[in-house]
Amino acid sequence: MRRYDLVIVGGGTAGLVAAFGAAGVGARVALVERARTGGDCLWTGCVPSKSLLAAAELAQRIRTADGVGLRPHEPEIDFATVMAHVRGAQARIAPHDSPERLRGAGVEVIEGARGASPARAASQSAIAVSRSGRR
């Protein structure tokens, strides 16, 4: 059994901040993630939604440009390019949230944990992590 000062379940924003912070002060840290580090914010929430909103806001500004003396028009929207913009934003942020960066900071990253809850209490002082059908 491995021993840690801190085990973090989930590599989203809060988990990443906790892992980097604790490792930065010398704690032995493990981070358990069932999918990709970065969490909902990077992959399905904040980053994609803000990227889509930026494109929508710009399209609306073009539609209402007469207020600043420009001829307004209906912009031609290329959704594939908009989505490439979203993926580009994610790609720029992902290295900062990556398992490699965590490992470089001294965090042990346990990837591919299984189940809705990738870790469960095994006792008052231990957790069990299921990975690839093993515990």
PDB file of C-alpha atoms in Angstrom, residues 69-129:
ATOM      1  CA  GLY A  69     -20.338  54.000 -38.373  1.00  0.00           C
ATOM      2  CA  LEU A  70     -19.743  50.616 -39.995  1.00  0.00           C
ATOM      3  CA  ARG A  71     -22.146  48.908 -42.339  1.00  0.00           C
ATOM      4  CA  PRO A  72     -23.773  46.079 -40.379  1.00  0.00           C
ATOM      5  CA  HIS A  73     -24.444  42.743 -42.019  1.00  0.00           C
ATOM      6  CA  GLU A  74     -25.311  39.180 -41.190  1.00  0.00           C
ATOM      7  CA  PRO A  75     -21.998  37.370 -40.722  1.00  0.00           C
ATOM      8  CA  GLU A  76     -21.409  34.072 -42.464  1.00  0.00           C
ATOM      9  CA  ILE A  77     -20.758  31.577 -39.691  1.00  0.00           C
ATOM     10  CA  ASP A  78     -18.535  28.585 -40.403  1.00  0.00           C
ATOM     11  CA  PHE A  79     -19.329  26.311 -37.478  1.00  0.00           C
ATOM     12  CA  ALA A  80     -16.385  23.999 -38.184  1.00  0.00           C
ATOM     13  CA  THR A  81     -14.035  26.974 -37.845  1.00  0.00           C
ATOM     14  CA  VAL A  82     -15.794  28.122 -34.671  1.00  0.00           C
ATOM     15  CA  MET A  83     -15.288  24.646 -33.200  1.00  0.00           C
ATOM     16  CA  ALA A  84     -11.631  24.699 -34.293  1.00  0.00           C
ATOM     17  CA  HIS A  85     -11.360  27.933 -32.274  1.00  0.00           C
ATOM     18  CA  VAL A  86     -12.835  26.096 -29.259  1.00  0.00           C
ATOM     19  CA  ARG A  87     -10.407  23.179 -29.650  1.00  0.00           C
ATOM     20  CA  GLY A  88      -7.530  25.637 -30.056  1.00  0.00           C
ATOM     21  CA  ALA A  89      -8.392  27.305 -26.753  1.00  0.00           C
ATOM     22  CA  GLN A  90      -8.518  23.906 -25.072  1.00  0.00           C
ATOM     23  CA  ALA A  91      -5.188  22.911 -26.641  1.00  0.00           C
ATOM     24  CA  ARG A  92      -3.500  26.064 -25.317  1.00  0.00           C
ATOM     25  CA  ILE A  93      -4.702  25.404 -21.762  1.00  0.00           C
ATOM     26  CA  ALA A  94      -4.389  21.591 -21.608  1.00  0.00           C
ATOM     27  CA  PRO A  95      -0.584  21.500 -21.094  1.00  0.00           C
ATOM     28  CA  HIS A  96      -1.015  23.536 -17.897  1.00  0.00           C
ATOM     29  CA  ASP A  97      -3.476  20.924 -16.570  1.00  0.00           C
ATOM     30  CA  SER A  98      -1.620  17.861 -17.862  1.00  0.00           C
ATOM     31  CA  PRO A  99      -0.551  14.736 -15.989  1.00  0.00           C
ATOM     32  CA  GLU A 100       3.005  15.443 -17.168  1.00  0.00           C
ATOM     33  CA  ARG A 101       3.041  18.844 -15.481  1.00  0.00           C
ATOM     34  CA  LEU A 102       1.575  17.332 -12.311  1.00  0.00           C
ATOM     35  CA  ARG A 103       4.226  14.614 -12.292  1.00  0.00           C
ATOM     36  CA  GLY A 104       6.885  17.258 -12.851  1.00  0.00           C
ATOM     37  CA  ALA A 105       5.638  18.968  -9.693  1.00  0.00           C
ATOM     38  CA  GLY A 106       5.964  15.720  -7.737  1.00  0.00           C
ATOM     39  CA  VAL A 107       2.328  14.583  -7.851  1.00  0.00           C
ATOM     40  CA  GLU A 108       1.609  10.907  -8.502  1.00  0.00           C
ATOM     41  CA  VAL A 109      -1.205  10.806 -11.060  1.00  0.00           C
ATOM     42  CA  ILE A 110      -3.419   7.713 -11.046  1.00  0.00           C
ATOM     43  CA  GLU A 111      -5.152   7.763 -14.416  1.00  0.00           C
ATOM     44  CA  GLY A 112      -7.988   5.675 -15.777  1.00  0.00           C
ATOM     45  CA  ALA A 113      -9.786   5.039 -12.492  1.00  0.00           C
ATOM     46  CA  ARG A 114     -13.056   3.196 -13.097  1.00  0.00           C
ATOM     47  CA  GLY A 115     -16.627   3.872 -12.067  1.00  0.00           C
ATOM     48  CA  ALA A 116     -18.775   6.853 -11.180  1.00  0.00           C
ATOM     49  CA  SER A 117     -16.669   7.359  -8.077  1.00  0.00           C
ATOM     50  CA  PRO A 118     -13.103   6.364  -8.952  1.00  0.00           C
ATOM     51  CA  ALA A 119     -12.045   6.021  -5.307  1.00  0.00           C
ATOM     52  CA  ARG A 120     -13.834   4.718  -2.236  1.00  0.00           C
ATOM     53  CA  ALA A 121     -13.061   4.603   1.462  1.00  0.00           C
ATOM     54  CA  ALA A 122     -11.491   1.255   2.342  1.00  0.00           C
ATOM     55  CA  SER A 123     -11.032   2.192   6.003  1.00  0.00           C
ATOM     56  CA  GLN A 124     -10.748   5.333   8.105  1.00  0.00           C
ATOM     57  CA  SER A 125      -7.266   5.960   6.760  1.00  0.00           C
ATOM     58  CA  ALA A 126      -7.223   4.264   3.349  1.00  0.00           C
ATOM     59  CA  ILE A 127      -8.907   4.565  -0.022  1.00  0.00           C
ATOM     60  CA  ALA A 128      -9.240   1.980  -2.783  1.00  0.00           C
ATOM     61  CA  VAL A 129      -8.906   2.971  -6.420  1.00  0.00           C
TER      62      VAL A 129
END
